Short mmCIF file of C-alpha atoms and ligand atoms in Angstrom, two decimals:
data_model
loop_
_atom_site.label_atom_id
_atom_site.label_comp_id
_atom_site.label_asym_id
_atom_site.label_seq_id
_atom_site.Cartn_x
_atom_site.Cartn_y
_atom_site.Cartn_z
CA UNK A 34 -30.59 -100.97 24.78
CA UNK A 35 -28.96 -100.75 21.41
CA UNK A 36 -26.55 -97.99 20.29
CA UNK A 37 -25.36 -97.75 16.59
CA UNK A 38 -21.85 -95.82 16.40
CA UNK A 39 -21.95 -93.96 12.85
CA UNK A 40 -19.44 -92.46 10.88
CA UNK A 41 -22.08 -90.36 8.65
CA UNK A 42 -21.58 -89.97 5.19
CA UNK A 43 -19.63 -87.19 3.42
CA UNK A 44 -19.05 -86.09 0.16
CA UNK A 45 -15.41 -85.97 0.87
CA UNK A 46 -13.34 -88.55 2.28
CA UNK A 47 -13.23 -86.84 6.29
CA UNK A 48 -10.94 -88.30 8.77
CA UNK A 49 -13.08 -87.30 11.88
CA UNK A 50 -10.83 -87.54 15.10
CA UNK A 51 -11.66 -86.30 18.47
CA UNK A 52 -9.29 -83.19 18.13
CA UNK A 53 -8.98 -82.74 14.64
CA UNK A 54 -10.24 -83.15 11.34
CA UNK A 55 -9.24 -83.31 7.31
CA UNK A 56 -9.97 -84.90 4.41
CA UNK A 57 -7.75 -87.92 3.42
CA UNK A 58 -4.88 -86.33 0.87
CA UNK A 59 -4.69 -89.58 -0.94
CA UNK A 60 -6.39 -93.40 -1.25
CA UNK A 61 -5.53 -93.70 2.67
CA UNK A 62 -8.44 -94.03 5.43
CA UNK A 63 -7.53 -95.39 8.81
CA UNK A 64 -10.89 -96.67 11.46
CA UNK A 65 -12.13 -93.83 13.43
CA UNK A 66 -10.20 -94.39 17.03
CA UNK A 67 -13.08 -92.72 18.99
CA UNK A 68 -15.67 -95.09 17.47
CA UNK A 69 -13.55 -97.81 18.11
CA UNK A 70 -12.94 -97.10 21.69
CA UNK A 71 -16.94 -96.55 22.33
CA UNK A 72 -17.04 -99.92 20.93
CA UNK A 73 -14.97 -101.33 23.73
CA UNK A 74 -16.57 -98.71 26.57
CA UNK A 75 -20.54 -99.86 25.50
CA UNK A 76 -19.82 -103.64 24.58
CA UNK A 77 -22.63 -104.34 27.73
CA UNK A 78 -25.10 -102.77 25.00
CA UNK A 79 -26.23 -104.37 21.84
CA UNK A 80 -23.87 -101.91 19.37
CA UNK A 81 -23.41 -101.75 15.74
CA UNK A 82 -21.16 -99.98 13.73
CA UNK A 83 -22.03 -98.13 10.50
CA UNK A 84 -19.31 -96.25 8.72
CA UNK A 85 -20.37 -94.26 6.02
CA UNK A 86 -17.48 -93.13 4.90
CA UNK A 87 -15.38 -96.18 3.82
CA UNK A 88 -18.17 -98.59 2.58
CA UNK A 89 -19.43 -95.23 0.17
CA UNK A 90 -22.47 -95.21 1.59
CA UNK A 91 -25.05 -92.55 0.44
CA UNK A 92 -27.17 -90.30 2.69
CA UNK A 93 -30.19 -92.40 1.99
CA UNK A 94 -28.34 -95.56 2.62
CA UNK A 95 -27.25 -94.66 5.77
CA UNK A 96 -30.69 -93.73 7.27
CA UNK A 97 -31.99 -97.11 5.68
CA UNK A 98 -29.51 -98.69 7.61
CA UNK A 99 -29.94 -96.98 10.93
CA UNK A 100 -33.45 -96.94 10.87
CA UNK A 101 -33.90 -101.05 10.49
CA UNK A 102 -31.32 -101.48 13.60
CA UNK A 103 -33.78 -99.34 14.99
CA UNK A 104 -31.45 -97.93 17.99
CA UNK A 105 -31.94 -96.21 21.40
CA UNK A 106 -29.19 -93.83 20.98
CA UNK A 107 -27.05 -92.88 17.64
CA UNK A 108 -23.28 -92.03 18.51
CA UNK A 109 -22.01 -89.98 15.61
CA UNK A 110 -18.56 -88.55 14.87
CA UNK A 111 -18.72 -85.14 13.45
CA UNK A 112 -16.37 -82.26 12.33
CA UNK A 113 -15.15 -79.02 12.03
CA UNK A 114 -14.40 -79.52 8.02
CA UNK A 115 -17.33 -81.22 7.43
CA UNK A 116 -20.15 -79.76 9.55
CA UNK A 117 -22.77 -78.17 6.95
CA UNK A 118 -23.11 -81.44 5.42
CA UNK A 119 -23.30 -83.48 9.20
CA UNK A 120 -25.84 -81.08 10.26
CA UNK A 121 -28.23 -81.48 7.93
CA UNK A 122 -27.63 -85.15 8.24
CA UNK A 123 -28.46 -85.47 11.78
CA UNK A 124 -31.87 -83.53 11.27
CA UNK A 125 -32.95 -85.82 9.12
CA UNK A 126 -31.86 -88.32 11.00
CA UNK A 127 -34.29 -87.01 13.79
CA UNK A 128 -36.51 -86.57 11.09
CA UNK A 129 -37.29 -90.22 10.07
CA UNK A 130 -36.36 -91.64 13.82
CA UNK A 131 -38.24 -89.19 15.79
CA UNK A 132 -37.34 -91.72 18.64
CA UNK A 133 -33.76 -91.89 18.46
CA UNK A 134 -31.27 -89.91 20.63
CA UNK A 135 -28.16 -88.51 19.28
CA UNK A 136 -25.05 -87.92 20.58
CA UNK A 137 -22.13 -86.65 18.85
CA UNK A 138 -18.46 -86.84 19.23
CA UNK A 139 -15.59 -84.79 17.25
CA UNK A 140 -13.53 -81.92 17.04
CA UNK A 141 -15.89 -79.24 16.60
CA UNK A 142 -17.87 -81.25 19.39
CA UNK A 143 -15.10 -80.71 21.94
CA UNK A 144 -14.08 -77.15 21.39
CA UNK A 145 -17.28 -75.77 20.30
CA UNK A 146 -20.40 -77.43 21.51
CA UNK A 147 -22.55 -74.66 21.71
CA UNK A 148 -22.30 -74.23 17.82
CA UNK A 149 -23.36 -77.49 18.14
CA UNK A 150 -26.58 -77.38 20.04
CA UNK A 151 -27.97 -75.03 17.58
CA UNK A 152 -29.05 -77.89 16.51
CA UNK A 153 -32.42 -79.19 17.61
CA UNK A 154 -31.77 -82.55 17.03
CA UNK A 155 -28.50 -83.15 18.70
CA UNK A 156 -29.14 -84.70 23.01
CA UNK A 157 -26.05 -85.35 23.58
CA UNK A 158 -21.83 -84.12 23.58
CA UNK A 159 -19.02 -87.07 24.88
CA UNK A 160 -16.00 -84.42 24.22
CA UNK A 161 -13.60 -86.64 26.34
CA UNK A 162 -14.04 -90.44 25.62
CA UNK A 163 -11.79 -91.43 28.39
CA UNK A 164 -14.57 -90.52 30.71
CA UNK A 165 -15.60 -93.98 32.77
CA UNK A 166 -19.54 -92.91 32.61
CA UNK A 167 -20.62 -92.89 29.38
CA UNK A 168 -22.19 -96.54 29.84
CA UNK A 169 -23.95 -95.32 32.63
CA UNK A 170 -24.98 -91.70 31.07
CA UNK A 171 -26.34 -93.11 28.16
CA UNK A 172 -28.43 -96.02 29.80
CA UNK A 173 -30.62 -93.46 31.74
CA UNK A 174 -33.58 -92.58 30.22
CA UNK A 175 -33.81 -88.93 31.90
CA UNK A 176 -30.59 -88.39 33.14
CA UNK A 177 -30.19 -85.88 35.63
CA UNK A 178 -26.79 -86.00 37.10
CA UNK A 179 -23.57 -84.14 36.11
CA UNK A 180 -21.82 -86.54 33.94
CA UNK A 181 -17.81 -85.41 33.28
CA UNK A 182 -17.15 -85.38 29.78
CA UNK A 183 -20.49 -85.20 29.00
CA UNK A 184 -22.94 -82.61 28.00
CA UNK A 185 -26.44 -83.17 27.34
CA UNK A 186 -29.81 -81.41 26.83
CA UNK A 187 -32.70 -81.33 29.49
CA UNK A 188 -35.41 -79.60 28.17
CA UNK A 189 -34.57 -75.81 27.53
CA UNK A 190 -31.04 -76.33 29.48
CA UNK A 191 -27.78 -77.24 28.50
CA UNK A 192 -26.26 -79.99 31.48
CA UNK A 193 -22.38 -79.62 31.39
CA UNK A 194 -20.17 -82.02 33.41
CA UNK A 195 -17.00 -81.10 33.56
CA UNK A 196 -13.96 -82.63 31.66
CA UNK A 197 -12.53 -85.51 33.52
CA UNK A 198 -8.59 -84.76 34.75
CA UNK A 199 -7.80 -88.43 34.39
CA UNK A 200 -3.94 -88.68 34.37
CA UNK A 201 -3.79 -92.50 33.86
CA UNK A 202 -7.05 -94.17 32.11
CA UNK A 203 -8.19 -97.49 31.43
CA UNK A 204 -11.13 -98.74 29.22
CA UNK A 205 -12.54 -101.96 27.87
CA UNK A 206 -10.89 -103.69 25.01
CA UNK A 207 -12.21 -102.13 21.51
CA UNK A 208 -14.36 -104.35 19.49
CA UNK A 209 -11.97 -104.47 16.62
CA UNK A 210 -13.90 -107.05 15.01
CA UNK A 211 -17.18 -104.85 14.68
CA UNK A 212 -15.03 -102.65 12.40
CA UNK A 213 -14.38 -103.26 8.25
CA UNK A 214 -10.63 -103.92 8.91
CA UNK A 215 -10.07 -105.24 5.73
CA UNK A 216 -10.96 -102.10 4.02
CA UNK A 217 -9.23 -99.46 5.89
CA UNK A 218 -4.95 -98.71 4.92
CA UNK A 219 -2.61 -95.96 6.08
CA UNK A 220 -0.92 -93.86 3.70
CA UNK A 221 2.24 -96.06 3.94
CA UNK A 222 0.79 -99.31 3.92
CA UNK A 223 2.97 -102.54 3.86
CA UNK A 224 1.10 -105.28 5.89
CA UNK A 225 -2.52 -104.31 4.65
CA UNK A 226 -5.32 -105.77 4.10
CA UNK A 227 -6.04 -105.95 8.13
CA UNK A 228 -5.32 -102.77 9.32
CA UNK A 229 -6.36 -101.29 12.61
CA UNK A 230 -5.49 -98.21 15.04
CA UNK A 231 -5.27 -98.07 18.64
CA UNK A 232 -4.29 -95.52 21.28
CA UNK A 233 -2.34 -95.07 24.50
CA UNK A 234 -2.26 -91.39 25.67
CA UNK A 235 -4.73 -88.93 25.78
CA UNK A 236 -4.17 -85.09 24.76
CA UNK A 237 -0.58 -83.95 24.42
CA UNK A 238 1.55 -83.11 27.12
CA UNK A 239 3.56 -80.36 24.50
CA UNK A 240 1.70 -76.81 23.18
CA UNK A 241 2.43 -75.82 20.26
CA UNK A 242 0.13 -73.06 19.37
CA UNK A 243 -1.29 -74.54 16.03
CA UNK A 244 -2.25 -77.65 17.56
CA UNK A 245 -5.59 -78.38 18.84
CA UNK A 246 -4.12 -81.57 20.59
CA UNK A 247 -2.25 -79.70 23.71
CA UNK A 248 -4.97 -77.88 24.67
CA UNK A 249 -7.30 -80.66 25.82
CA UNK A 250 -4.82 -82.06 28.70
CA UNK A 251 -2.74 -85.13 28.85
CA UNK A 252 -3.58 -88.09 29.90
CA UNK A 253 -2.34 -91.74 29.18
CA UNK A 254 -3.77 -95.48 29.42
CA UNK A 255 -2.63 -97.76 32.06
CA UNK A 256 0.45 -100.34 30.02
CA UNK A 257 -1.14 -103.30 31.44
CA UNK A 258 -4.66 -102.41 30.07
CA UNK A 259 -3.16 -101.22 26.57
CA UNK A 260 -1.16 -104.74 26.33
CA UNK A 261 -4.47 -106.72 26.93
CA UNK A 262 -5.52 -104.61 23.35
CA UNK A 263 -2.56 -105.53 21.76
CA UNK A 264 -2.85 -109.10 23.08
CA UNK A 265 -6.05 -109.41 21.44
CA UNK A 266 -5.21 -107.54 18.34
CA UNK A 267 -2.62 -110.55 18.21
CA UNK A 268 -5.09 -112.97 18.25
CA UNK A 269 -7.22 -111.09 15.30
CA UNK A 270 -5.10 -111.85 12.81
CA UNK A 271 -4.14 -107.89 12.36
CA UNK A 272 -0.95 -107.66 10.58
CA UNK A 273 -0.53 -103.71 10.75
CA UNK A 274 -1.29 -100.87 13.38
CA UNK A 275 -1.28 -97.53 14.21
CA UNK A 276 -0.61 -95.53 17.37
CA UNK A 277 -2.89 -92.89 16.81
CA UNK A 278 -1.56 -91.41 19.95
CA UNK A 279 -0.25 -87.57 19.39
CA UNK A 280 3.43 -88.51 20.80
CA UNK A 281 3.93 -92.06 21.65
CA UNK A 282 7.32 -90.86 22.83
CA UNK A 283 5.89 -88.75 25.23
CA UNK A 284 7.15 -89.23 28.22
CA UNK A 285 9.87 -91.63 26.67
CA UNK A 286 10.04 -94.11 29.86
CA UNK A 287 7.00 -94.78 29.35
CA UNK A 288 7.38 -95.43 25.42
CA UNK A 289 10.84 -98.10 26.85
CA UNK A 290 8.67 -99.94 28.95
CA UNK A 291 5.93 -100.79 26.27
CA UNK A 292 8.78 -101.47 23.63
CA UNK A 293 10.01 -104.22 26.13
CA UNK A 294 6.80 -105.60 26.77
CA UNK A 295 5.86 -106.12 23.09
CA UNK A 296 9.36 -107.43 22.34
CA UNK A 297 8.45 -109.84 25.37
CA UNK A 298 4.91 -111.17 23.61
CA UNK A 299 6.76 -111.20 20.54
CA UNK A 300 3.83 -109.94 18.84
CA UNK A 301 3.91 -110.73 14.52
CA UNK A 302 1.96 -107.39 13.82
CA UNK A 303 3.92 -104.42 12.85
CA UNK A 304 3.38 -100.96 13.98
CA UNK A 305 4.09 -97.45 13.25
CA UNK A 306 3.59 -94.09 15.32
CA UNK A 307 4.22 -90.14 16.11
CA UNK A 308 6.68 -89.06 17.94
CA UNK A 309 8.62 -85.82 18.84
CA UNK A 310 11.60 -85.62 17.83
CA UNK A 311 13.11 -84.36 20.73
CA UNK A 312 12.47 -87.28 22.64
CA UNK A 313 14.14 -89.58 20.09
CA UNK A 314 18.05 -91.05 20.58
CA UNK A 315 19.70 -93.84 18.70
CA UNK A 316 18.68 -96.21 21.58
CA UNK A 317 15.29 -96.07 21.84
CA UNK A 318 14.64 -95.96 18.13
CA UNK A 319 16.81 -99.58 17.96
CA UNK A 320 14.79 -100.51 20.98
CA UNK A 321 10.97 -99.45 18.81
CA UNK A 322 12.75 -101.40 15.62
CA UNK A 323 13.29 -104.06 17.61
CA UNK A 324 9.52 -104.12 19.25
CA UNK A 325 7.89 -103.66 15.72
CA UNK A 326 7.95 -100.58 14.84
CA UNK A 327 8.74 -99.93 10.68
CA UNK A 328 7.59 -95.96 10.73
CA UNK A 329 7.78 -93.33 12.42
CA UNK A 330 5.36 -90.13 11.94
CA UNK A 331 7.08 -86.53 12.71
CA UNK A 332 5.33 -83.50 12.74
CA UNK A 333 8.74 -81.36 11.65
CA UNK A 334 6.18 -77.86 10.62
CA UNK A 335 9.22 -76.13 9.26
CA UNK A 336 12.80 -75.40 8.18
CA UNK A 337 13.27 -72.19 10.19
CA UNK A 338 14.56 -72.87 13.69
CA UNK A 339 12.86 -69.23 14.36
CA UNK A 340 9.54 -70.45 13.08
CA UNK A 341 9.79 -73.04 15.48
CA UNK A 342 10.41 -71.23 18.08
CA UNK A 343 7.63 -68.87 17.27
CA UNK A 344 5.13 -71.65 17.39
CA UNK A 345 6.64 -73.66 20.53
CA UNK A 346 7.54 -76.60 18.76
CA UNK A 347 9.45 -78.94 21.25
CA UNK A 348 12.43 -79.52 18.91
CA UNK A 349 15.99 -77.61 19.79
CA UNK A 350 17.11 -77.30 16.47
CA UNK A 351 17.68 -78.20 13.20
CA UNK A 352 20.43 -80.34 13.81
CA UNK A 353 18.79 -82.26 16.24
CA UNK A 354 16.13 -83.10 13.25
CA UNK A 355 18.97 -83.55 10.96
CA UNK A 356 19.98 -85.93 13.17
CA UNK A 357 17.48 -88.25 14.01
CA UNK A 358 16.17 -89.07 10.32
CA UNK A 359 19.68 -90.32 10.23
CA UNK A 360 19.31 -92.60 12.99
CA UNK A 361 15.80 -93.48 11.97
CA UNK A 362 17.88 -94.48 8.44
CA UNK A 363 20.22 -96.11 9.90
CA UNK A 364 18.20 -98.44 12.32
CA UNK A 365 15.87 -99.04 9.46
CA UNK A 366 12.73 -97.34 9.99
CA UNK A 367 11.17 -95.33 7.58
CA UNK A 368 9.75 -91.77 8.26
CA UNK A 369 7.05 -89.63 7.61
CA UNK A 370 7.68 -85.97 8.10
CA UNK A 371 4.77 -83.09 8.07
CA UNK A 372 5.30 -79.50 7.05
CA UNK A 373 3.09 -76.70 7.89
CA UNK A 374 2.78 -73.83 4.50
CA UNK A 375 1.61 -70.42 4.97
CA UNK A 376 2.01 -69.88 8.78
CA UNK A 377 0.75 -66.55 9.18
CA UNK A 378 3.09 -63.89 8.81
CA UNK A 379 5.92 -65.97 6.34
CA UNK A 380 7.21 -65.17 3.34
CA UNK A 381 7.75 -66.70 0.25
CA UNK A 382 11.05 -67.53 1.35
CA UNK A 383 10.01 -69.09 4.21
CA UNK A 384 8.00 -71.09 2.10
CA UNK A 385 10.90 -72.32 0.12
CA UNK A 386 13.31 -72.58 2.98
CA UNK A 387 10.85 -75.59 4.41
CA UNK A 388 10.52 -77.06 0.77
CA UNK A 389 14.34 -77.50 0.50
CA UNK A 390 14.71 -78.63 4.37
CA UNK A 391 12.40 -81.34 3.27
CA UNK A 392 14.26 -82.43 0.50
CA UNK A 393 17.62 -82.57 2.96
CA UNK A 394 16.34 -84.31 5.90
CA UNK A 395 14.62 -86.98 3.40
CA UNK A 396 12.23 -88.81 4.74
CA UNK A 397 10.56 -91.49 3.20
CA UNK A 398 7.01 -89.56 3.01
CA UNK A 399 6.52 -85.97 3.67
CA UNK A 400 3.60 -84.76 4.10
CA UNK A 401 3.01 -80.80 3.16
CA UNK A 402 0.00 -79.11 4.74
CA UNK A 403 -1.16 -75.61 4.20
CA UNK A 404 -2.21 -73.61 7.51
CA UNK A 405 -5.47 -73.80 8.94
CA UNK A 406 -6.33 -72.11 12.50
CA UNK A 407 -7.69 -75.21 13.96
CA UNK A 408 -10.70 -74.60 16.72
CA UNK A 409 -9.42 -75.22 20.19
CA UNK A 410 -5.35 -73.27 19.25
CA UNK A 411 -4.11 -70.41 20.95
CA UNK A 412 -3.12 -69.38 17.13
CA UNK A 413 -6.85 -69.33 15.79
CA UNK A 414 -7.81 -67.38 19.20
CA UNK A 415 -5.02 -64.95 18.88
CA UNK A 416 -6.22 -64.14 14.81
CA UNK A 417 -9.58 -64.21 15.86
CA UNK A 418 -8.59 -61.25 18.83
CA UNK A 419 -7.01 -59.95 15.98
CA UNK A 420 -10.43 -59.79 13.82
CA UNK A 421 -8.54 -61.96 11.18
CA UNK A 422 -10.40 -65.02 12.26
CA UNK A 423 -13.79 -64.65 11.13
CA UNK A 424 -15.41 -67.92 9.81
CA UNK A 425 -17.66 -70.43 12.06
CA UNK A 426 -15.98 -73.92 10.44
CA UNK A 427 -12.63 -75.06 10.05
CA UNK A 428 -11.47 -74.91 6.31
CA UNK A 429 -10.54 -78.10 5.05
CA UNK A 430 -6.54 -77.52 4.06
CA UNK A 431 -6.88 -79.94 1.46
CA UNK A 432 -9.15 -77.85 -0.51
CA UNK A 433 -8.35 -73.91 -0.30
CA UNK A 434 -6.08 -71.81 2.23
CA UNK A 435 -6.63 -69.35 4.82
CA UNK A 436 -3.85 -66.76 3.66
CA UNK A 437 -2.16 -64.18 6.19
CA UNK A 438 1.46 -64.55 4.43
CA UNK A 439 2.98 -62.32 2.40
CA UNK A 440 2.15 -64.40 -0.70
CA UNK A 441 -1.56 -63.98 -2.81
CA UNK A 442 -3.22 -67.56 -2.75
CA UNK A 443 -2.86 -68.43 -5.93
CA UNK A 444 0.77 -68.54 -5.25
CA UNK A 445 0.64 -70.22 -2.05
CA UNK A 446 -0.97 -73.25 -3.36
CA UNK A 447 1.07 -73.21 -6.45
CA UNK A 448 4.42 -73.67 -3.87
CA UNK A 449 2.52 -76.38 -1.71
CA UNK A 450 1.81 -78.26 -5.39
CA UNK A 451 5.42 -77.50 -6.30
CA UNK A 452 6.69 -78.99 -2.68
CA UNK A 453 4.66 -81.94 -3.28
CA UNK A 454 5.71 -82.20 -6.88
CA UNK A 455 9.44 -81.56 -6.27
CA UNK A 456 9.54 -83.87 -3.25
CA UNK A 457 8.17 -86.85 -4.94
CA UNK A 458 9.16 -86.17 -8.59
CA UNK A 459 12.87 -86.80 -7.54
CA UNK A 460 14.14 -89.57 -10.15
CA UNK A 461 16.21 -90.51 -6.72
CA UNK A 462 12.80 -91.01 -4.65
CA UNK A 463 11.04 -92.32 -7.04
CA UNK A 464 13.50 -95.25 -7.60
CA UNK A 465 14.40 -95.90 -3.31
CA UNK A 466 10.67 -96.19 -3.26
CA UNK A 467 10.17 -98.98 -6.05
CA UNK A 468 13.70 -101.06 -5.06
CA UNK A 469 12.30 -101.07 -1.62
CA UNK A 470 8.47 -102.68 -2.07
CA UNK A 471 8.64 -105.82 -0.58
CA UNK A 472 4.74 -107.14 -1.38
CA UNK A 473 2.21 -106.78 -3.86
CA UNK A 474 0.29 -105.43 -1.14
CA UNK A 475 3.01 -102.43 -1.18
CA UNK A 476 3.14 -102.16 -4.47
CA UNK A 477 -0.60 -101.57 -4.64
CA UNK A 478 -0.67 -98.75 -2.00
CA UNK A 479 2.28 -97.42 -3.34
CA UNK A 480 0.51 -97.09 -6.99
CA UNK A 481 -2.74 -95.93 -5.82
CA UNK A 482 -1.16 -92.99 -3.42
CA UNK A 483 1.21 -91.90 -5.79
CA UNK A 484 -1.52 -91.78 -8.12
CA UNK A 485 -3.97 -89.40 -6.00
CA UNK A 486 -1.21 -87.00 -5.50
CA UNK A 487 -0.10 -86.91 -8.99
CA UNK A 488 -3.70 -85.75 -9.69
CA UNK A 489 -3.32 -83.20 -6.79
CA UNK A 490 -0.07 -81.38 -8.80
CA UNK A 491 -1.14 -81.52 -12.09
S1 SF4 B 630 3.94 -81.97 19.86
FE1 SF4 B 630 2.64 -82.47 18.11
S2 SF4 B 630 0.71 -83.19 18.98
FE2 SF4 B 630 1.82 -82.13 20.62
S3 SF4 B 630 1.04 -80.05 20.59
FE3 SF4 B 630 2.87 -80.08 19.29
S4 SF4 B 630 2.12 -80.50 17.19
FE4 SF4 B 630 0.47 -81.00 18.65
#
């Protein structure tokens, strides 16, 4: 049987995830993680990979492509911010492979699948690719058993299994090598051109109610089965990687024990991650420095201890931020932190209040992102209760806002381009960020990201 895993073309550079989707903000694009762990699941079946996205491939391309492999089944990511154009994709998919069955996997997949189904051509929904019977769903030809995880057409009926409650998961190692490593880079590249991403945990164990990610359970992978990975990641060559894991940290013993294990295998590859904040102390960020680690990714949302609150954010306060960016400075890893503009309800001096926190904490990247009510949050379900919720799709925060503060739209996006101007326009910044480049490589991803986001604020 052979099974092509596609990331379909796009107009727009889409970052399709299982639980989430957006369009890359700058020259960044990291391998999808739920195509790459398919890749390990179905390595029994003859499997290609096609992704669209980063080799530029057209629409036409693509099917030209797919339709010489000739496949049994197509596995395609899709997503919320980008499902107009997949849908139309996937029907003419079905329209020049009448043959072929297609399964999709993807945000919009996992918290609305019946939006999905409209659509004739799809067979097939894996919302949970933890689940240990995918291999053996999609080697049936009529399958007729509940499959968890899975839901799939028969006829004129929808088949749902439910999801799988795994609280510790294992999988086959990942086909790395099927993927275009040397093509993909993450918006802080150092160690690039061989980057790749792996993961450890499933869901989020925390719920803050703009996330998708803690709504979908928590699960994570069995250490000795996410060690063979990294073993053989060793052995690739791969110089860089990323946890795409939503906390790493979470539960922090668990975080101590991989740290010593990688110091152990004295692996050459360095790695970065998220983490909460909360679970962070001067310790285990020497112990991460120590086992590789050179960034660490913090979702911070805001610089309003109340906003915080509001939205269950597992931090204690802003002191306890405050504090560990300076521990993160002082052990030497660099940080990214993410802000959230335009939760519903602030004002425009909330607004300001996060653009100045930013600026004080100072992290090496920031990353400012205007509000969307992602599918799957108790936030978008409480607007939508609300009737203040009233579109199908996500909106892709990149490109226009969904607006409930006090401030019109125009201004809204003129503070996120002045946060993003003001945060990386600092003569300061701008000169930490040159005397610390260390390789051409660097120097390149510096230039070429602080490029697109000059032409985002100008
Ligand atoms: S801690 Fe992070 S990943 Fe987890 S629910 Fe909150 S925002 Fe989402």
């Amino acid at each position: 049987m052979k099974i092509l895993l596609l990331n379909p073309p796009s107009q727009k550079k889409i970052l399709r995830d299982y639980f989430c989707s957006e369009s890359s903000k700058a020259a960044y694009y990291w391998p999808p993680i739920d195509l790459l762990v398919l890749s390990g699941i179905l390595k029994s079946f003859e499997l290609k990979v096609i992704d669209s996205i980063i080799y530029q491939y057209s629409e036409e391309k693509t099917l030209e492509y797919i339709t010489s492999f000739s496949p049994d089944w197509v596995i395609s990511l899709v997503s919320a911010v980008g499902w107009e154009e997949e849908k139309s994709f996937l029907s003419s998919l079905k329209e020049n492979n009448p043959n072929v069955k297609i399964g999709i996997i993807g945000d919009i997949a996992l918290f609305e699948p019946d939006i999905c189904f409209k659509v004739s051509s799809i067979d097939a929904i894996i919302q949970n690719f933890t689940s240990d019977n995918i291999s053996e769903f999609l080697s049936q030809v009529t399958p007729s058993s509940l499959y968890s995880g899975i839901i799939y057409r028969k006829g004129d009926e929808l088949v749902r299994g439910a999801m799988s409650e795994q609280k510790e998961f294992s999988y086959p190692v990942p086909q790395h090598s099927l993927f275009p490593l040397h093509k993909y880079s993450l918006p802080y590249s150092r160690y690039s051109p061989i980057t790749t991403v792996i993961t450890s945990t499933y869901g989020c164990m925390y719920k803050c109610t703009f996330c998708p990610s803690g709504q979908i359970g928590f699960g994570y992978r069995n250490l000795d089965n996410t060690l063979e990975e990294l073993d053989y990641i060793q052995k690739l060559g791969i110089k860089e990687i990323y946890f795409r894991d939503f906390s790493l940290s979470a539960p922090p013993s668990r975080l101590i024990e991989l740290c010593r294990q990688m110091i152990k295998r004295d692996y050459s590859f360095r790695w970065s991650c998220d983490a909460v904040v909360s679970n962070m102390n001067f310790e285990l960020l020497s112990l991460m420095k120590k086992a590789g680690c050179y960034l660490i990714f913090f979702g911070i949302e805001s610089g309003q201890e109340h906003e915080l609150k509001k939205v269950h954010k597992p931090i204690k306060d802003l002191n306890s931020i405050r504090q560990v960016f300076n521990e993160c400075k002082k052990v030497g890893i660099d940080t990214l932190a993410s802000f959230i503009l335009g939760l519903p309800y602030q004002t425009e001096d909330d607004l300001l209040e996060t653009l100045s926190f930013s600026k004080e904490i100072s992290p090496t990247y920031a990353s400012f992102n205007v509000f969307v009510p992602r599918y799957g949050t108790p936030l978008r379900n409480q607007l939508q209760k609300e009737g203040k919720m009233f579109i199908e799709t996500d909106i892709d925060s990149s490109e226009k806002a969904f607006n409930l503060t006090s401030v019109s739209d125009e201004r809204l996006n003129e503070i996120h381009r002045r946060a993003i101007r003001e945060f990386y326009m600092r003569p300061s910044y701008i000169w930490d960020r040159f005397r610390h480049v260390n390789s051409f490589m660097q120097l390149k991803y510096l230039v070429k990201n602080g490029y697109s986001l000059f032409q985002k604020i100008i």
